[in-house]
Coordinates of C-alpha atoms in Angstrom, one line a residue:
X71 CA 86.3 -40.1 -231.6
X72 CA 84.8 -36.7 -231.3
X73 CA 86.2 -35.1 -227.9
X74 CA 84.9 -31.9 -226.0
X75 CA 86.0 -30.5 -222.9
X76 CA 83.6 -28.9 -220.8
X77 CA 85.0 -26.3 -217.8
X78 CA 83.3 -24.8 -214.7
X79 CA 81.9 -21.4 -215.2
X80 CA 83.8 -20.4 -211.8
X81 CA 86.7 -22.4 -211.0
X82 CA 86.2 -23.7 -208.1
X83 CA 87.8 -26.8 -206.0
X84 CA 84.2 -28.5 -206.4
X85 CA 84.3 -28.1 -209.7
X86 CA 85.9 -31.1 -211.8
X87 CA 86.9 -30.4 -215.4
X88 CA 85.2 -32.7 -217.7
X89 CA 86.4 -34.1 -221.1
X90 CA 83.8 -36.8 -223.3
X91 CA 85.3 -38.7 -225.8
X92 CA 81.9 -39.6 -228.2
X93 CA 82.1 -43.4 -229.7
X94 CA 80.7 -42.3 -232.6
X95 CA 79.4 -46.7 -233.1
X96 CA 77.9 -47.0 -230.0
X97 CA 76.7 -43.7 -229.2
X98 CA 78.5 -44.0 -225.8
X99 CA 80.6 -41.3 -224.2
X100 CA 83.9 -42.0 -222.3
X101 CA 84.6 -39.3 -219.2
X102 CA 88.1 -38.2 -218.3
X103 CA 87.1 -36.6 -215.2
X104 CA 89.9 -34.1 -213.7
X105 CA 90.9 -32.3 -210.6
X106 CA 93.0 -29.6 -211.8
X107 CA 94.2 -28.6 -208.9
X108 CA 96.6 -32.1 -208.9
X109 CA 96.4 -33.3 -211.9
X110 CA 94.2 -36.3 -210.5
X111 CA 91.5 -38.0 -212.4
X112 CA 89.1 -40.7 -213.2
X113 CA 88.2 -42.5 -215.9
X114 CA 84.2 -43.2 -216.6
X115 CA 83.0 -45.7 -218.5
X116 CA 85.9 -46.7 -220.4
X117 CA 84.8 -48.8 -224.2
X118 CA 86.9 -51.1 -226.1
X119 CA 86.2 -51.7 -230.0
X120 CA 84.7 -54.4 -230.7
X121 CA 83.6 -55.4 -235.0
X122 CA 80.4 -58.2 -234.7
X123 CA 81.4 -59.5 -238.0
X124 CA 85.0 -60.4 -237.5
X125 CA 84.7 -61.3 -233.5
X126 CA 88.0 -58.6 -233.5
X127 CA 88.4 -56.4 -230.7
X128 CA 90.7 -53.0 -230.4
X129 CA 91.5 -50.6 -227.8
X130 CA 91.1 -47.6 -230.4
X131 CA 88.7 -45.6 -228.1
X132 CA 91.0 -46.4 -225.2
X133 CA 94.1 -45.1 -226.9
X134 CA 92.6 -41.7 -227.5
X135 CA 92.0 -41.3 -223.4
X136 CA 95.4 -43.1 -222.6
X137 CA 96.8 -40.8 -225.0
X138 CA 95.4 -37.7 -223.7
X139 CA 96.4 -38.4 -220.2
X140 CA 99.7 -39.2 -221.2
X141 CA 100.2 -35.6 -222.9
X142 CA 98.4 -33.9 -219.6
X143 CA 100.2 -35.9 -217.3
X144 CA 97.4 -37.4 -215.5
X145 CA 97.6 -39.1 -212.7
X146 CA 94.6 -41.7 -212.8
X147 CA 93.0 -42.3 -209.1
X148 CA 90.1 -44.5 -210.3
X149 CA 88.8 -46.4 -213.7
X150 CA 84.9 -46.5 -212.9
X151 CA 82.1 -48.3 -214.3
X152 CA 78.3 -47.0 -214.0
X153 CA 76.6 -50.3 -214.9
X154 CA 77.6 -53.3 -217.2
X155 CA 76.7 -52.0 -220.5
X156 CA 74.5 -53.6 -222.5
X157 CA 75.6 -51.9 -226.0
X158 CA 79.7 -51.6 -226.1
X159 CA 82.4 -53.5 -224.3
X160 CA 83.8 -52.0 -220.9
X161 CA 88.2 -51.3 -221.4
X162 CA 88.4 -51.2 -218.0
X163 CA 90.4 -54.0 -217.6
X164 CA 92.4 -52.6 -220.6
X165 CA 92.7 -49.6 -218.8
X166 CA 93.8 -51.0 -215.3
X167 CA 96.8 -52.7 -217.4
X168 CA 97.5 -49.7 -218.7
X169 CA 97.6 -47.1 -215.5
X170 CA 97.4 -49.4 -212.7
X171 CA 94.7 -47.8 -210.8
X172 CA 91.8 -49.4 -209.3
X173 CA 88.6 -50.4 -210.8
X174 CA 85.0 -49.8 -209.2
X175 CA 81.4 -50.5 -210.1
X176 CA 78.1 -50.8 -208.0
X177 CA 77.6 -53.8 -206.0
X178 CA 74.9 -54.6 -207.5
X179 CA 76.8 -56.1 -210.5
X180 CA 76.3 -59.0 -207.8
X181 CA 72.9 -59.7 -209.0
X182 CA 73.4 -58.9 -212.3
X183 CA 75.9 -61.5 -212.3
X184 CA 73.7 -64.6 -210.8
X185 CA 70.8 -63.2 -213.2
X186 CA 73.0 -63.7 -216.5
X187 CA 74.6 -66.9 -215.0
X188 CA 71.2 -68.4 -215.2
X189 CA 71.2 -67.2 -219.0
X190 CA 74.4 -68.4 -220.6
X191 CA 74.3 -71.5 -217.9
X192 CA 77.8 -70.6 -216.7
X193 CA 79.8 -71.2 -213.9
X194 CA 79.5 -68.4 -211.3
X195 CA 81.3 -65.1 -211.7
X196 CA 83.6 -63.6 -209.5
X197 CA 83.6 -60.0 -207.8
X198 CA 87.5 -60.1 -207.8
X199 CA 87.4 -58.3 -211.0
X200 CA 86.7 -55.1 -209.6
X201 CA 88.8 -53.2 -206.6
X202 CA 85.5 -51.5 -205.1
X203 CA 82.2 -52.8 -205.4
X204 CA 80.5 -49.1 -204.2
X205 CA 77.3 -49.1 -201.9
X206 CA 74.7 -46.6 -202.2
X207 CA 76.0 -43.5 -200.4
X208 CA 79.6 -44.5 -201.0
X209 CA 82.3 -41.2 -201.0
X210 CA 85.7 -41.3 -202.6
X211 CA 88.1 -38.4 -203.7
X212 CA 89.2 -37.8 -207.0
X213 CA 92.2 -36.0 -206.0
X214 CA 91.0 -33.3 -204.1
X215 CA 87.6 -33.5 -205.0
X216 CA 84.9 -35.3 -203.3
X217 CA 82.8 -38.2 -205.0
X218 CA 79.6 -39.8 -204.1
X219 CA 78.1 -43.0 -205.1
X220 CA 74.0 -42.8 -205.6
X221 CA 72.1 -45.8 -206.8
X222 CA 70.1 -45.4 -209.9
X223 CA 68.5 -48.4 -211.1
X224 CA 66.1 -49.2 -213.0
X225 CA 67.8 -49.7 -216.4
X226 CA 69.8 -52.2 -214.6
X227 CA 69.9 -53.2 -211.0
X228 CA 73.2 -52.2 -210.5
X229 CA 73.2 -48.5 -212.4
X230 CA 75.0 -46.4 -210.2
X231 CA 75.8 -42.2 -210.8
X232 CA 78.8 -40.7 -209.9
X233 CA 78.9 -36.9 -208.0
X234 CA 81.8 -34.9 -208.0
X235 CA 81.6 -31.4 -206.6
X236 CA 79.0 -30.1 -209.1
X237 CA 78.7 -32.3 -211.8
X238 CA 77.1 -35.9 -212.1
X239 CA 77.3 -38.6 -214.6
X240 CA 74.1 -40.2 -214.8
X241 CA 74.9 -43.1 -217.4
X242 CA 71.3 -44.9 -218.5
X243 CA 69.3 -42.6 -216.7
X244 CA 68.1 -39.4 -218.3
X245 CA 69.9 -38.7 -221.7
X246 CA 69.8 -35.0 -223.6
X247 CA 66.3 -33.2 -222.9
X248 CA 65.1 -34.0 -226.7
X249 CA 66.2 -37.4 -226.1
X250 CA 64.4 -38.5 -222.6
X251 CA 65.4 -42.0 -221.0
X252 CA 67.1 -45.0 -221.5
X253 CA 65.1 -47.6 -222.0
X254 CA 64.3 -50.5 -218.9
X255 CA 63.3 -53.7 -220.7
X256 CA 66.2 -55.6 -220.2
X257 CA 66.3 -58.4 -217.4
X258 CA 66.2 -57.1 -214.2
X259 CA 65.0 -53.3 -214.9
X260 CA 61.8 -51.2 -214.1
X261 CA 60.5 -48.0 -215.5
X262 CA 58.4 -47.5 -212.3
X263 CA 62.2 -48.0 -210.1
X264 CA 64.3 -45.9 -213.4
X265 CA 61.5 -42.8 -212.2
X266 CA 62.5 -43.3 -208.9
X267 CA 66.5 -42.8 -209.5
X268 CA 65.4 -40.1 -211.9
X269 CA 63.8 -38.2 -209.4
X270 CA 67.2 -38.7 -206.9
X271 CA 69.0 -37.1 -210.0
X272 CA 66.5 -34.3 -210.5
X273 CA 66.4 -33.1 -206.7
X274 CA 70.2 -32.4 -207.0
X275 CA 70.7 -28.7 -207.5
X276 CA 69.4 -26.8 -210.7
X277 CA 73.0 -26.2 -211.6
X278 CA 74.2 -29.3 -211.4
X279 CA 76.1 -30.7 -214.6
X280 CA 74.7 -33.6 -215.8
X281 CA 76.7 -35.9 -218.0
X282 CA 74.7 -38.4 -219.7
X283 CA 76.2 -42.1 -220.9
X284 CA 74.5 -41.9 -224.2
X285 CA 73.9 -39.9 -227.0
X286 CA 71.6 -41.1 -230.6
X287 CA 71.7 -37.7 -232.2
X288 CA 68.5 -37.5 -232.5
X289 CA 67.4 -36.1 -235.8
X290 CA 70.8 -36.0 -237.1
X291 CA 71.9 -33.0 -234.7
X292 CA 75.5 -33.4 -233.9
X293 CA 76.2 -35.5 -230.5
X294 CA 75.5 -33.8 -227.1
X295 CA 76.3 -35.0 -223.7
X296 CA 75.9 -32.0 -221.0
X297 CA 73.0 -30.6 -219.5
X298 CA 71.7 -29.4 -216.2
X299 CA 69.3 -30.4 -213.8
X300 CA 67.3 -27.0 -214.5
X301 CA 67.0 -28.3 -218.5
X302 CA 66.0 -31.6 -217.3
X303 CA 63.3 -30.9 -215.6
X304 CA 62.0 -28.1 -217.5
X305 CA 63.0 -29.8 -221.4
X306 CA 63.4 -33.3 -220.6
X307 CA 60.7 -35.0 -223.5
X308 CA 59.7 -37.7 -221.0
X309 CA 60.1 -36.2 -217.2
X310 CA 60.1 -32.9 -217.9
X311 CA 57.4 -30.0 -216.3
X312 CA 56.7 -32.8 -213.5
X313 CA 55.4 -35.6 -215.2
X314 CA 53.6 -38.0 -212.8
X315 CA 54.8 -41.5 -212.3
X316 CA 52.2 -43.4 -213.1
X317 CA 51.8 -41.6 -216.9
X318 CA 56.0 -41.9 -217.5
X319 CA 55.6 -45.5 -216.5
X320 CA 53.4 -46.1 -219.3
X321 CA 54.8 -43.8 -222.0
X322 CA 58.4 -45.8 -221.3
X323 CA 57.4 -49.4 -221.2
X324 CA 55.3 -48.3 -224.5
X325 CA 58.5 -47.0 -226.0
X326 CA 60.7 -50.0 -224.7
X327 CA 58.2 -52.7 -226.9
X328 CA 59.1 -50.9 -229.9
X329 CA 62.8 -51.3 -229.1
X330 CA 65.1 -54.0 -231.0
X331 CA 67.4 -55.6 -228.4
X332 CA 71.0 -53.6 -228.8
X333 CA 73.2 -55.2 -231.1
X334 CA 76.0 -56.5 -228.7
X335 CA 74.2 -57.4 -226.0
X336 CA 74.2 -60.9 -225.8
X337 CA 78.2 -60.6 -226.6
X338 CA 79.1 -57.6 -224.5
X339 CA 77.6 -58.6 -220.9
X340 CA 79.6 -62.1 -221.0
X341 CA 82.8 -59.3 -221.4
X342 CA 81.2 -56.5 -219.2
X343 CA 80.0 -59.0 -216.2
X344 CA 84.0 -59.8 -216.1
X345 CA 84.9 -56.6 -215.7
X346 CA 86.2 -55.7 -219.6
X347 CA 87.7 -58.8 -219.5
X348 CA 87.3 -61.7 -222.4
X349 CA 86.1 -65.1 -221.3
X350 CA 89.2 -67.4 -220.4
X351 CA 91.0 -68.6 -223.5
X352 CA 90.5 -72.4 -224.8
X353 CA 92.7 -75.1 -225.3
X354 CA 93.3 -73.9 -228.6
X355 CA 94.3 -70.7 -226.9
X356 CA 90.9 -68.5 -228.6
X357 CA 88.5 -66.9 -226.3
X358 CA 84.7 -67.5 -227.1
X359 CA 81.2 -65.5 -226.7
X360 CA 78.1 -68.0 -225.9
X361 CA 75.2 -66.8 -227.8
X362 CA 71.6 -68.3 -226.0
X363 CA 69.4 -68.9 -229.6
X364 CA 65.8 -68.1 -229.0
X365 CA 65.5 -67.1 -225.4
X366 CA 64.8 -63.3 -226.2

């Protein structure tokens, strides 16, 4: 994994250190989110390994954050969740057996949950996976520093971002200025509601960090994560300079018809709607994915 730290230009007690760890397969970035001032942190978005042609999992990417808390001492307040990731596997479930701490996602997952149920014609799932289902609004500390829970949806109905003192990580929102938006064709998103949550995002202050949950190099330039609110709306390829709703609207659900479904999908929500956990093990002691043919 490639790993960069990113630290506030002032120190400040509002002013988290930030570590992404880039998956370079999935294009995701894990945060390790610190309070320096205690050595308290949190954990965003947390992937575990997973090969489509064997079936195999590993907790690779995980070991790389467990291993850097380990050496920095880290005590780890929260393992959090933005949304249940269509494109890698959640470890926050590895993580939680790791480190103990608690694990938190929007409470939205709720109708995520109901909406794939219909799909893979399974038995309900349970909200006991998670420790905090967050509402919008929701605070929290990170050891000294204050957190706040904002709902973003639109590439999902449960897409939440995370603000801590002056930086937010927006997952599926807004990725790096040359990259745009994530995309909102999946069941239960909206380009006109992801412009919505954008514009929450873009009305926090101009030098507010923003960490995005994705990164496709585009053009082959090496993998960024960090931006601020002042690039985004000046840079950003689809919002930027004030684009109007109605014309983004268009120029995303354009883009999304062009767009192959992601690769894990189908596999990784049955794992990410449990929280990172595999479905329950057979008789034969083996856990299975349930792949719907030709409903997409």
């Amino acid at each position: 994994m490639n790993v960069s730290s990113s630290s506030p230009v002032a120190a400040s007690q509002a002013s988290p250190e930030v570590t992404g760890f880039y998956h370079e397969k999935t294009g995701s970035i894990v945060y390790l989110v610190v309070d320096a001032a205690t050595g308290h942190a949190a954990i965003i978005d947390p992937v575990l390994d997973f090969d489509v042609r064997s079936g195999r999992t590993a907790t690779t990417a995980a070991d790389a954050v467990l291993q850097t808390i380990a050496e920095r001492r880290l005590t780890i307040d929260w393992i959090l969740d933005t949304h249940p990731h269509a494109d890698h596997f959640s470890a926050a479930a590895y993580m939680k057996s790791k480190l103990g701490a608690p694990m938190a996602i929007g409470e939205k997952v709720i109708d995520i949950q109901k909406l794939w149920q219909t799909i893979y014609n399974v038995p309900p799932y349970s909200t006991d996976y998670w420790d905090r289902l967050w509402k919008d609004g929701d605070s929290f500390k990170i050891g000294s520093l204050d957190a706040r829970v904002m709902l973003c949806a639109g590439h999902t109905l449960a897409s939440v971002t995370y603000v801590v003192g002056d930086a937010a990580f927006i997952h599926d929102t807004l990725f790096q200025p040359d990259a745009g938006s994530a995309r909102c064709d999946f069941p239960g998103g909206s380009a006109a509601v992801l412009y919505d949550s954008i514009q929450r995002i873009l009305a926090l202050p101009d030098d507010t960090r923003l960490f995005t949950g994705h990164d496709y190099r585009p053009n082959g330039r090496p993998a960024q994560w960090e931006s601020t609110v002042a690039q985004q709306k000046r840079d950003n390829t689809h919002v930027g300079g004030g684009r109007d709703r109605d014309t983004y609207v268009n120029l995303r659900e354009a883009r999304d018809k062009t767009l192959p479904l992601p690769e894990l999908m189908l596999a990784a929500l049955q794992v990410n709607l449990r929280g990172g956990r595999l479905p329950e093990p057979e008789d034969n002691g083996c856990s299975y994915l349930k792949i719907p043919l030709n409903l997409f």
